[in-house]
Coordinates of C-alpha atoms and ligand atoms in Angstrom, one line a residue:
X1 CA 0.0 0.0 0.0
X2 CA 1.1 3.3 -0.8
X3 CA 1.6 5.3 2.3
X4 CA 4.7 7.7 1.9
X5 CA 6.9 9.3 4.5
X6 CA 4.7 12.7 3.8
X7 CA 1.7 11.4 4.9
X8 CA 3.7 9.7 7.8
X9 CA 4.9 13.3 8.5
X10 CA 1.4 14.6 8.0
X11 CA -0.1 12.3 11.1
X12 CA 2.6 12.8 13.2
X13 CA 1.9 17.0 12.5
X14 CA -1.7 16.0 13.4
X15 CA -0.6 14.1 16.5
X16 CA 1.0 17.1 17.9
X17 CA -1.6 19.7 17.2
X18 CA -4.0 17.2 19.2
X19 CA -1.8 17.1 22.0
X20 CA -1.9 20.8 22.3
X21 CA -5.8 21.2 20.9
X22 CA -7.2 24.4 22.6
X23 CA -7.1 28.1 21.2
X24 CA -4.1 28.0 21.0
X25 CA -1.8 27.9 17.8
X26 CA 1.5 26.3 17.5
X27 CA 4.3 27.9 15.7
X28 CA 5.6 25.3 12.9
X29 CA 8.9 25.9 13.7
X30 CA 8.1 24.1 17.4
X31 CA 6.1 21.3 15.6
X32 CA 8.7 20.2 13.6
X33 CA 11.1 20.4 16.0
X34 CA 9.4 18.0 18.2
X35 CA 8.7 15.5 15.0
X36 CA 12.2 16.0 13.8
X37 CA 11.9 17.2 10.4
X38 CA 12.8 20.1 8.2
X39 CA 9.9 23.8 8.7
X40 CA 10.2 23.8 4.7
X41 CA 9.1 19.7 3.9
X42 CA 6.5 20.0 7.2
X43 CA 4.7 23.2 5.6
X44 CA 4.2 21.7 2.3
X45 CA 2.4 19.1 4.0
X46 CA 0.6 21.1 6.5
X47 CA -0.7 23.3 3.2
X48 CA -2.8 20.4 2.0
X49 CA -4.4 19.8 5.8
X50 CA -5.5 23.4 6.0
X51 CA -7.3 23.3 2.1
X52 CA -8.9 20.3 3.6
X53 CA -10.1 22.2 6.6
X54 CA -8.5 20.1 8.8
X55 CA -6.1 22.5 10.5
X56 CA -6.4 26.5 11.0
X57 CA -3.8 29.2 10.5
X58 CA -2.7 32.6 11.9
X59 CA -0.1 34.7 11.2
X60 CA 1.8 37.2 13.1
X61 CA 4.1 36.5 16.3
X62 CA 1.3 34.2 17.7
X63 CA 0.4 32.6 14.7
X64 CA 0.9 29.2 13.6
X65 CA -1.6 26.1 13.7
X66 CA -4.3 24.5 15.6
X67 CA -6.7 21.8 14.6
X68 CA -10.3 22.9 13.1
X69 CA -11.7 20.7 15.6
X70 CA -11.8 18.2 18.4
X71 CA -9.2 15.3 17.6
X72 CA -12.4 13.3 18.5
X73 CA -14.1 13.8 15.4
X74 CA -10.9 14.0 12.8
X75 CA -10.1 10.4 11.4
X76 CA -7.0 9.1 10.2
X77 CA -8.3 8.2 7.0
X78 CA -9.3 11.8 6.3
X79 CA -5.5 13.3 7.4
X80 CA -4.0 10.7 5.4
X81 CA -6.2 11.1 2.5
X82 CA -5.8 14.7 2.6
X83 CA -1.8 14.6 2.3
X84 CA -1.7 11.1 0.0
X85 CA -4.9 12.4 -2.0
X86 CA -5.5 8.9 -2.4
X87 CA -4.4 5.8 -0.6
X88 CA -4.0 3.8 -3.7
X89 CA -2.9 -0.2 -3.4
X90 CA -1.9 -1.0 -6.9
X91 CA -1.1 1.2 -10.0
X92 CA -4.4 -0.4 -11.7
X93 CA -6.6 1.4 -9.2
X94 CA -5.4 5.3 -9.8
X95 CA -4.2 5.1 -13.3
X96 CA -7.2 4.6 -16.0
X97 CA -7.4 1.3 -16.7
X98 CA -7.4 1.0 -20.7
X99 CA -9.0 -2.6 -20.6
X100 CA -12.2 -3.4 -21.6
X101 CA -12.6 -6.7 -20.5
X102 CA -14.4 -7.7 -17.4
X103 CA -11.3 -7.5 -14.9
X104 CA -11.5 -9.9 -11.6
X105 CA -8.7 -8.5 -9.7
X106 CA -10.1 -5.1 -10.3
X107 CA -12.8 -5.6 -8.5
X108 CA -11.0 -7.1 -5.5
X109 CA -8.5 -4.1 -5.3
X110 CA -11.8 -2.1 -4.7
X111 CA -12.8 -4.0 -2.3
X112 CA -9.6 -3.9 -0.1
X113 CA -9.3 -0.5 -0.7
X114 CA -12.5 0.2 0.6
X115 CA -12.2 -1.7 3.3
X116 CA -8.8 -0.2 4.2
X117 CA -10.4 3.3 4.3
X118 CA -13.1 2.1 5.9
X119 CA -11.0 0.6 8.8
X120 CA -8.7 4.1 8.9
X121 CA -11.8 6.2 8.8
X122 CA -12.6 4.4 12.1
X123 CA -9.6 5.3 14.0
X124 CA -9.7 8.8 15.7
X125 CA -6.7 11.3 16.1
X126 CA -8.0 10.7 19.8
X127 CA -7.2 7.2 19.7
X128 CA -3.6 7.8 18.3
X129 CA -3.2 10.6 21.4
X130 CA -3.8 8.1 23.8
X131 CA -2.1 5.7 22.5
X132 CA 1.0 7.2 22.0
X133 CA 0.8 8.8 25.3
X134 CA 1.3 5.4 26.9
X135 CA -1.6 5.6 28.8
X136 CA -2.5 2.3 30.4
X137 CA -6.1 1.9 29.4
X138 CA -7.5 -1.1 31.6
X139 CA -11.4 -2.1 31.2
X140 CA -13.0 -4.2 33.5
X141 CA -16.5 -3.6 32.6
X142 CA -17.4 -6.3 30.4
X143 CA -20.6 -6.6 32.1
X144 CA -21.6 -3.2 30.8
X145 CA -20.4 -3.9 27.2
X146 CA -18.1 -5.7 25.6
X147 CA -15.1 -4.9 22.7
X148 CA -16.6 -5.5 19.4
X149 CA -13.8 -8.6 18.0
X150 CA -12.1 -7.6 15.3
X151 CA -12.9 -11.0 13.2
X152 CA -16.7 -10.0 14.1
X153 CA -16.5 -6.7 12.6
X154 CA -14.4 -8.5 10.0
X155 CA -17.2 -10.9 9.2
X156 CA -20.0 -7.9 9.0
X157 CA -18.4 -5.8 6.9
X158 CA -19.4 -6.8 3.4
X159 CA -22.9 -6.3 5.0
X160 CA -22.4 -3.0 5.3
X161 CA -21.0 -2.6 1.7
X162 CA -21.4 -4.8 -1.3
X163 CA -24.2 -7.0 0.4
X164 CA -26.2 -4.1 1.3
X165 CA -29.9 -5.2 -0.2
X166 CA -32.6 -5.2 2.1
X167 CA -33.1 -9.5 3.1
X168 CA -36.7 -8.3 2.3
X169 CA -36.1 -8.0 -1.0
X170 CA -37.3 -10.3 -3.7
X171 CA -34.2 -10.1 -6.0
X172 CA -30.4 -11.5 -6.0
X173 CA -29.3 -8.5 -3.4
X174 CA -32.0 -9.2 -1.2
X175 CA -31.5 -13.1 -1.5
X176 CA -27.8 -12.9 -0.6
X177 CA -28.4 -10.3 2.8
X178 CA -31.3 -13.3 3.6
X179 CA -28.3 -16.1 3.2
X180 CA -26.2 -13.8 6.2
X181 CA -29.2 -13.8 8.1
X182 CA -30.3 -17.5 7.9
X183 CA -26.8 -18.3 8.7
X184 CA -26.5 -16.5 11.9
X185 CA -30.1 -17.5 13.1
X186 CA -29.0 -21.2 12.8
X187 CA -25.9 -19.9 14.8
X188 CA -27.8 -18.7 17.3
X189 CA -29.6 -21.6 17.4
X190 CA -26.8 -24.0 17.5
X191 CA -25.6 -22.5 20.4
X192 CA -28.6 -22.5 22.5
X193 CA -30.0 -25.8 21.2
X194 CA -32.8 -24.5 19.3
X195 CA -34.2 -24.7 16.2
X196 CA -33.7 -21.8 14.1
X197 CA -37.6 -21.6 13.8
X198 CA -37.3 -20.5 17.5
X199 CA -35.0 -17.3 17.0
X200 CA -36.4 -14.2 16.5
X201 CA -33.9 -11.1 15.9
X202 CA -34.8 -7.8 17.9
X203 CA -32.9 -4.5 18.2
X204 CA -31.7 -5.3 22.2
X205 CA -32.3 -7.3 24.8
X206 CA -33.6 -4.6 26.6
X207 CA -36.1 -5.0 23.6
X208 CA -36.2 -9.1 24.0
X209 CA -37.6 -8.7 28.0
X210 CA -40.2 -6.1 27.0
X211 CA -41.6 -8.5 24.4
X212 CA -41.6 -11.4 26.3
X213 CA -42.7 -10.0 29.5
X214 CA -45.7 -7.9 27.6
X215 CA -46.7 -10.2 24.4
X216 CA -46.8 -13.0 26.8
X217 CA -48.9 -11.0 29.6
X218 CA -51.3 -10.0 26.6
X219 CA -51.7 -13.4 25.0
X220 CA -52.6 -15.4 28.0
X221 CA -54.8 -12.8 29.9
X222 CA -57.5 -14.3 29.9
X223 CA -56.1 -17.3 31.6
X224 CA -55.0 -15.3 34.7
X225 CA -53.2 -12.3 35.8
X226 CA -50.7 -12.9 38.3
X227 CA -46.6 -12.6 37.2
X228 CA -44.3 -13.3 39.3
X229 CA -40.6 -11.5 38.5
X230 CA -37.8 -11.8 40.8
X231 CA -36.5 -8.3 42.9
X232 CA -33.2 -8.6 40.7
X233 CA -33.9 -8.5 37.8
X234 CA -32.3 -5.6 35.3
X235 CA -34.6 -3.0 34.8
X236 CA -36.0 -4.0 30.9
X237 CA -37.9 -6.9 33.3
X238 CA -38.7 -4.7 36.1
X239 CA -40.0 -1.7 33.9
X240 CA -42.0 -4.2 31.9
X241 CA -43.5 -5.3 35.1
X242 CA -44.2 -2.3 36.1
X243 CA -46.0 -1.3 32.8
X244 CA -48.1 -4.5 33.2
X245 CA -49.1 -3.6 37.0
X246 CA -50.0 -0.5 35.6
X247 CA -52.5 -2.1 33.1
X248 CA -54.2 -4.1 35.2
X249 CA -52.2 -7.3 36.0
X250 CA -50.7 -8.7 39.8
X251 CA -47.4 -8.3 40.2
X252 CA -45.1 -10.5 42.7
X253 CA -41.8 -9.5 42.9
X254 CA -39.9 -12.3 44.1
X255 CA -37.7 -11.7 47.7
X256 CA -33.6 -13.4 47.1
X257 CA -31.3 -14.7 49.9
X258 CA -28.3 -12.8 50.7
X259 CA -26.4 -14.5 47.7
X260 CA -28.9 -13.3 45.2
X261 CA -30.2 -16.5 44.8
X262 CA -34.0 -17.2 44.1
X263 CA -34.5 -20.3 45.9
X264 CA -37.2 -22.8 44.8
X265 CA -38.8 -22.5 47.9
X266 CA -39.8 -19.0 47.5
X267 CA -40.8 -19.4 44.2
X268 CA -43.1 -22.6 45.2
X269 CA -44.4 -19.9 47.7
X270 CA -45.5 -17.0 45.4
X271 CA -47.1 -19.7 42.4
X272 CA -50.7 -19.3 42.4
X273 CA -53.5 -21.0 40.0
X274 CA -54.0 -17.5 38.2
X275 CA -50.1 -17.5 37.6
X276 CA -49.7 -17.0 33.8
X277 CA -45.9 -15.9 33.5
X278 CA -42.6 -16.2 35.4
X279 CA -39.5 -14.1 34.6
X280 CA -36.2 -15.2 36.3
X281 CA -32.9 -13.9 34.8
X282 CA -30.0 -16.5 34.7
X283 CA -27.3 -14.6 35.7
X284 CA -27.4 -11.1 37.0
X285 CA -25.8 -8.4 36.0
X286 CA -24.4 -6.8 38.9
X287 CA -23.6 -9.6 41.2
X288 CA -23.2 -12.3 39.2
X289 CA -25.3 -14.9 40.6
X290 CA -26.6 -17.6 38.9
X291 CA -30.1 -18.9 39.2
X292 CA -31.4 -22.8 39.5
X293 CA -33.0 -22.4 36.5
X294 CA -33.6 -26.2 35.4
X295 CA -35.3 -26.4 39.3
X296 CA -37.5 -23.2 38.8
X297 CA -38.3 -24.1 35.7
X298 CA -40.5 -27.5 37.1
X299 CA -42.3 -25.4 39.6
X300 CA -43.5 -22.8 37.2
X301 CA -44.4 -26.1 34.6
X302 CA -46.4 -27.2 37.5
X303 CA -49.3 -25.0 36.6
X304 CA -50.3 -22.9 32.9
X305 CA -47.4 -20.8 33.6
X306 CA -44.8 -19.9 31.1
X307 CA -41.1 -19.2 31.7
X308 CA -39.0 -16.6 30.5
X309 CA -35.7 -16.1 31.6
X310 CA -33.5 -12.8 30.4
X311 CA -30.5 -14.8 29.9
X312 CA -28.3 -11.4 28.6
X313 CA -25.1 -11.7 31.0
X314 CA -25.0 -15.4 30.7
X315 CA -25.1 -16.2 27.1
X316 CA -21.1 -16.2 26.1
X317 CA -20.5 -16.6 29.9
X318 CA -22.4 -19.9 31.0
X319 CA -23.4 -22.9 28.7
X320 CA -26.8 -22.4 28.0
X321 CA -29.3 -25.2 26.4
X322 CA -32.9 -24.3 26.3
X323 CA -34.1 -27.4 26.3
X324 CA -32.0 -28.8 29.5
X325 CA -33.2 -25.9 31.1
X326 CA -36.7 -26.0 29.8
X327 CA -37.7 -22.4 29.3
X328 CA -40.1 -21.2 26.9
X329 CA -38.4 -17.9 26.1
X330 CA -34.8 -16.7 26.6
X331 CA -33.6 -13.0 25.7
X332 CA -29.7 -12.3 24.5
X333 CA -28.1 -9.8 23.4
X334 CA -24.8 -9.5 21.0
X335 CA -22.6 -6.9 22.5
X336 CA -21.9 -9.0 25.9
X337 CA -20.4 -11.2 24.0
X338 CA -17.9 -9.4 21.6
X339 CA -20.8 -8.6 19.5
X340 CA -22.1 -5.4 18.4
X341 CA -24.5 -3.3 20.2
X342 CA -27.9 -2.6 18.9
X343 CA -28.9 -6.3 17.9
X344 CA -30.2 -9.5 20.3
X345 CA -32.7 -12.5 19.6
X346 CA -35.6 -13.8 21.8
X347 CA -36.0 -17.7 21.7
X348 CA -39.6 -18.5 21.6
X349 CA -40.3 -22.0 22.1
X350 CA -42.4 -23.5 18.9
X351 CA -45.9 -23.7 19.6
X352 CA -45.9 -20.7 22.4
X353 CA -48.6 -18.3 21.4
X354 CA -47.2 -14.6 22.0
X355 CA -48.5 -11.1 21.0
X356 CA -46.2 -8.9 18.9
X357 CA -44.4 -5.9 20.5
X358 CA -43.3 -4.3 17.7
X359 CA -45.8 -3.8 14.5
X360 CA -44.8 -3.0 11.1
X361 CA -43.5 -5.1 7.6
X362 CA -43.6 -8.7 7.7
X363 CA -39.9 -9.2 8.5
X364 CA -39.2 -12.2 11.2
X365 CA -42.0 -14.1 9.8
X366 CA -44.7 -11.4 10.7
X367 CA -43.8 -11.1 14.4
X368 CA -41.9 -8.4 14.3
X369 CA -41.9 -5.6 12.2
X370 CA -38.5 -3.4 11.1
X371 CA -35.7 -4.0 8.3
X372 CA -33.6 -6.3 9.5
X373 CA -30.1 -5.0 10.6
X374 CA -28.3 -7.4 8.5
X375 CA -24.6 -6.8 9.7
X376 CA -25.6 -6.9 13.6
X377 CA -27.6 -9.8 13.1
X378 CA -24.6 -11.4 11.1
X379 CA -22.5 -10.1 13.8
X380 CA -24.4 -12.0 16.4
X381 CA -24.0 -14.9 14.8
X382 CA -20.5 -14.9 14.2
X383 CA -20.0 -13.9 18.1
X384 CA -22.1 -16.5 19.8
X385 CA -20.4 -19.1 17.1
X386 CA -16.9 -18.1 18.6
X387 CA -18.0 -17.0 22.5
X388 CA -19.8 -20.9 22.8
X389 CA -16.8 -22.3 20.6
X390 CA -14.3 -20.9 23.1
X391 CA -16.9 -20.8 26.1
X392 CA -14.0 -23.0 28.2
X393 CA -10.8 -21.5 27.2
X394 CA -12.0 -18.2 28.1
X395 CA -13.6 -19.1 31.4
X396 CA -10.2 -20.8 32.5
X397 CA -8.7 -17.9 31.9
X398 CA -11.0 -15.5 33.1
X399 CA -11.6 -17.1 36.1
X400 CA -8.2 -17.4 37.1
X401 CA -7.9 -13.6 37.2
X402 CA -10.8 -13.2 38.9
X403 CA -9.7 -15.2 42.2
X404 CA -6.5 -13.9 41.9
X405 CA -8.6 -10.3 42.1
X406 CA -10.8 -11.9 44.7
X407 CA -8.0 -12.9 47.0
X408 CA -5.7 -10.2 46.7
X409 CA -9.3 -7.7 47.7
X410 CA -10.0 -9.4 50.8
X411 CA -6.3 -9.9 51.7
X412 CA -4.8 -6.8 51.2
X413 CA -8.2 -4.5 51.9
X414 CA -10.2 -4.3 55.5
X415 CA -13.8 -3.3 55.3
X416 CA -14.5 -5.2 52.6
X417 CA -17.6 -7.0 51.7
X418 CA -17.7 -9.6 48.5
X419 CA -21.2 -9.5 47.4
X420 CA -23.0 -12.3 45.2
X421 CA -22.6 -15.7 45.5
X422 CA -19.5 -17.9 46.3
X423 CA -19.7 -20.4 43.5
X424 CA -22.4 -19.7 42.0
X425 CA -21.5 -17.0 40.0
X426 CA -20.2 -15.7 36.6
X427 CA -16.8 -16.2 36.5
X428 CA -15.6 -12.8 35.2
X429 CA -17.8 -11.0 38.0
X430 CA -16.6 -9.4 41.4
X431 CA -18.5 -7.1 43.2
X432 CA -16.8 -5.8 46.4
X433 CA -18.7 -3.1 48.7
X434 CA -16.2 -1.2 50.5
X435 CA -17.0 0.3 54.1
X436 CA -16.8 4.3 54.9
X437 CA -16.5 5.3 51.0
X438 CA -18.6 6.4 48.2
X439 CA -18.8 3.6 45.0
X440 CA -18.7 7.1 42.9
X441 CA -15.6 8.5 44.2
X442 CA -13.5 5.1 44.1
X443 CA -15.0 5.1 40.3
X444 CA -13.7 8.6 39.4
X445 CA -10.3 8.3 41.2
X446 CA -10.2 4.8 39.5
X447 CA -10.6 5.9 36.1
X448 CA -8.1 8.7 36.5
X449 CA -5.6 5.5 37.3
X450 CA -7.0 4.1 33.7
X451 CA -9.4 1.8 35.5
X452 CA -12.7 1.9 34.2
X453 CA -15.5 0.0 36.3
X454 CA -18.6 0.5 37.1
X455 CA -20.8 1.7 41.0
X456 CA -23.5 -0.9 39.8
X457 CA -25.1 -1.8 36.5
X458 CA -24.1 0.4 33.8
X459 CA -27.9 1.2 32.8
X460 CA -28.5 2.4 36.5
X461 CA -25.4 4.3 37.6
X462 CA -25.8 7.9 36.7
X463 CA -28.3 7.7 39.1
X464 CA -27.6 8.0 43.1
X465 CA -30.2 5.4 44.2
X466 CA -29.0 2.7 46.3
X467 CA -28.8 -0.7 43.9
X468 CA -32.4 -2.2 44.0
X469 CA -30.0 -5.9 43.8
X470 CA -28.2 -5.1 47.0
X471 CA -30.8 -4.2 48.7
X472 CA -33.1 -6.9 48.1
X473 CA -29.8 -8.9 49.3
X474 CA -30.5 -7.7 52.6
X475 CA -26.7 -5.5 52.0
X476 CA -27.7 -2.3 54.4
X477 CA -28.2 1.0 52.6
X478 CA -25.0 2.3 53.7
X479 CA -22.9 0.1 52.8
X480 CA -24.5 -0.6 49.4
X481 CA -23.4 3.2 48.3
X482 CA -19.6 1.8 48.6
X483 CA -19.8 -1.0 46.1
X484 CA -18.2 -1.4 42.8
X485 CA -18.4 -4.4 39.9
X486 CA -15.9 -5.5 38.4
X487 CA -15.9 -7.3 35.7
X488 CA -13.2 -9.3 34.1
X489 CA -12.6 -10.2 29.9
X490 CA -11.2 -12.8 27.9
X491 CA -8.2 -9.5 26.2
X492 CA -7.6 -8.9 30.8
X493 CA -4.3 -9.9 31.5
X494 CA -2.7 -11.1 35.4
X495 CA -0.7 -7.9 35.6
X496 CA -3.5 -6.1 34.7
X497 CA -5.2 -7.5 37.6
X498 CA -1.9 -6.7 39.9
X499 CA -2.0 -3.0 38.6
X500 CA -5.9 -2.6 39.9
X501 CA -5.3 -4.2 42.9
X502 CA -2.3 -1.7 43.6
X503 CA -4.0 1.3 42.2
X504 CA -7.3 -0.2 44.3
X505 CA -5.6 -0.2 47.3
X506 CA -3.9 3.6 46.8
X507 CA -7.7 4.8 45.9
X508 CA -9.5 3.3 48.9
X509 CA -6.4 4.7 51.6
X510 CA -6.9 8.1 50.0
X511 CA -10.4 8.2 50.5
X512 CA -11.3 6.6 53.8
X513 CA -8.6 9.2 54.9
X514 CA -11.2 12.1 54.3
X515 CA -14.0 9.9 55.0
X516 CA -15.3 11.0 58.9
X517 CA -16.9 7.3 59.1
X518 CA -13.5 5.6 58.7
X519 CA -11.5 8.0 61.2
X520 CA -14.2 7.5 64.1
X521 CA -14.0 3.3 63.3
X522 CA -10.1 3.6 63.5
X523 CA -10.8 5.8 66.8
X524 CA -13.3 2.9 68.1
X525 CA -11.0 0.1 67.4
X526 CA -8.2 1.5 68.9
X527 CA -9.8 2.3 72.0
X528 CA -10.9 -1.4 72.2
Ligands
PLP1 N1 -30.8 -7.9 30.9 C1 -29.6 -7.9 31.5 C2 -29.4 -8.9 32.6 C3 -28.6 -7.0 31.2 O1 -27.4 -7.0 31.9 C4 -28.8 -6.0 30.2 C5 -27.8 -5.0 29.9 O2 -26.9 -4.7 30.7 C6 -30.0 -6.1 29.5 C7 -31.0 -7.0 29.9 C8 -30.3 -5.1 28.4 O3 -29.6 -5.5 27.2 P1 -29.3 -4.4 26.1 O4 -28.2 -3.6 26.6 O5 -29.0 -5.2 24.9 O6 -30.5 -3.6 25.9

């Protein structure tokens, strides 16, 4: 590929200004000092960023240059497009090709060109910045989302360019999108042990709960009116509840031990003969615990209930079969697995009658309306294929970390509280409260160390409430405010984990030093 020392120069140039990005311009005399070239060869190539409108001039004794804007929105692929003109791969491509015959490498050079723009013109001058600043990034909040793979995106791309038809369609364009989706819904399938009859693609699983919760609540009202959801659950299942409370239907929400843990006993307590739907989530999202599915699932058979369990953290984490389980729905969702965001799948069992949620086209065989999002739905595929596929490999490793994590925390830290199940539990998850200290501050000073985590679930944090999971765990209100998840990937490495701890341990001296809780403890116990 042709990429010359110019446009080398060029990023580096770009680099610089986006260290410095402010009001501020920067004489080019400094800049090429600090990229070690000649003011002459750097203002040729700075010439052609400012006709692009990517950097700003001013003369006069505090002139110089400044990016046109944030470093955030300017790509690589525009910088180096700008001082290349164009990144061409072979001489066929920019030069006018004289043939007239149909020419098959043409066509393929087009295509990798494309892609490599595409794949430049995803990289901000951001990214470069912090990369080349050295800044150890470390991300343990897979439970909030997860990093798209890049053999996921990989596999999605020609669904965002060349097989772009709508899988509606009648013709060859639509027919080939419809082969990308029929592949990943028997994906899907395959990895749940379903039949691909029983996936139906949504936008989220935030989506996948609100349809099963509602369209089965609608469908079987007149065989009762009592749902029973557990206290735990995210809030796609709680809101939905909610929604149904509000339109006339009996709500139970189900109490949990101090593990997390819906027991079969309090389940068989809450079943009643109007009971028409159960929704238990398999793993949860906070604490990790993992729910006795296969045993709740034979007391809500007992009766004319049905069973839906929001299985979102634990698909990719957990092996999960629907049929040893014996659910009759199951919500998932691609980007906790390495998959994009934006795109899950409900399992409905064949032969369950359920209301549509959303109304529109015939797309999912009438049940629920919207053009498919061909690439997210190929994406899921692709994602559960490889998550289920390495499901073992991954755990080993990611467990590992974690009780390295585990021990190190209750070791090294007092006060500390490790909330969720022992074994029972997702084997990337920890969630620690710590005594005398805000959850929000050890976030912030965490993610000024290049820690992100999170102070609860993602989709709840922002707010100040004590977590509703917590608390139905019996964990007081006070300490609930000090907890943090952490949650541990298959890219986490163990000095990663050493770092965290270390950093961990710095944040929570530092703050229990200014908290007045902590001083008058330390007071109390030495006066003991
Ligand atoms: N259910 C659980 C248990 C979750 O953890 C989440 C997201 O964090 C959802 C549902 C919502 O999924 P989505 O983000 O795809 O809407």
């Amino acid at each position: 590929m042709k990429m010359s020392t110019k446009a080398r120069y060029g990023l580096y140039a770009c680099i610089k200004l986006a260290e410095k990005f402010g009001d501020e311009f920067i004489s080019i005399l400094d800049i090429a000092k600090e990229i070690n070239v000649s003011d002459g060869y750097l203002e040729q190539i700075i010439a052609k960023l400012k006709k692009d409108g990517i950097v700003l001039s001013q003369r006069g004794s505090l002139g110089g240059y400044k990016l046109a804007e944030s470093p955030l929105n300017v790509s690589v692929g525009r910088i180096l497009r700008s001082v290349e003109d164009n990144l061409e791969i072979v001489d066929c491509l920019s030069s006018d090709c004289k043939s007239q015959c149909t020419c098959v490498s043409r066509g393929l050079w087009q295509n990798l060109y494309k892609q490599i723009n595409l794949y430049l013109d995803g990289i901000t001058l951001q990214q470069l910045v912090n990369s080349s600043n050295g800044m150890s990034r470390i991300y343990l909040d897979h439970a909030a989302t997860t990093p798209l793979d890049e053999d996921v995106l990989r596999a999605m791309l020609p669904y965002m360019t060349d097989i772009f038809g709508n899988s509606h369609s009648q013709h060859f364009f639509g027919r080939e999108a419809m082969a990308g989706v029929d592949k990943a819904r028997q994906q899907v399938a395959n990895a749940i042990n379903a039949k691909p009859s029983e996936i139906y693609f949504v936008g989220s699983g935030t989506e996948a709960d609100n349809w099963a919760l509602k369209g089965i609540a609608l469908q079987r009202a007149s065989l009762g009116k009592h749902i029973i959801v557990s206290s735990i659950e995210h809030h796609a299942v709680l809101n939905s509840a909610e929604w149904l409370k509000n339109s006339g239907f009996d709500v139970t929400f189900l109490p949990v031990d101090k593990y997390g843990m819906v027991t079969p006993e309090i389940l068989e307590k809450a079943m009643r003969p109007d009971t028409i739907l159960v929704s238990i989530m398999y793993a949860n999202n906070e604490v990790g615990t993992i729910q006795p599915i296969e045993q709740l699932s034979e007391i809500v058979h007992k009766g004319k209930a049905v069973f839906h369990v929001d299985a979102v953290q634990a698909v990719g984490s957990i092996p999960v079969d629907v049929k040893k389980l014996n659910v009759d729905l199951l919500s998932l969702s691609a980007h906790k697995f390495y998959g994009p965001k934006g795109v899950g799948a409900l399992y409905i069992r064949n032969g369950l009658n359920i209301q549509k949620f959303i109304v529109g086209g015939g797309q999912e065989r009438s049940m629920r309306g919207g053009t498919t999002n061909t690439a997210g739905v190929v994406g899921l595929g692709y994602a559960i294929e490889k998550a289920v596929k390495n499901l073992e490999k991954n755990n080993s490793h990611i467990k590992t970390l974690r009780d390295a994590f585990v021990e190190r925390v209750t070791k090294e830290i007092p006060y500390v509280r490790y909330n969720g199940h022992p074994t029972e539990r997702l084997p990337g998850n920890a969630s620690f409260s710590f005594e005398f200290i805000e959850g929000e501050s050890i976030l912030m000073l965490l993610d000024f160390a290049g820690v992100a985590v999170s102070s609860g679930s993602a989709c709840s944090s922002g707010s100040l409430d004590p977590s509703h999971v917590l608390l139905a765990m019996g964990v007081p209100i006070e300490i609930s405010h000090g907890t943090i998840r952490f949650s541990i990937g298959k890219h986490n490495t163990m000095s990663q984990i050493d770092y965290v701890v270390d950093k961990l341990k710095e944040v929570i001296g530092r703050l229990r030093m200014m908290s007045p809780l902590f001083v008058l403890k330390e007071g109390e116990d030495k006066n003991v």
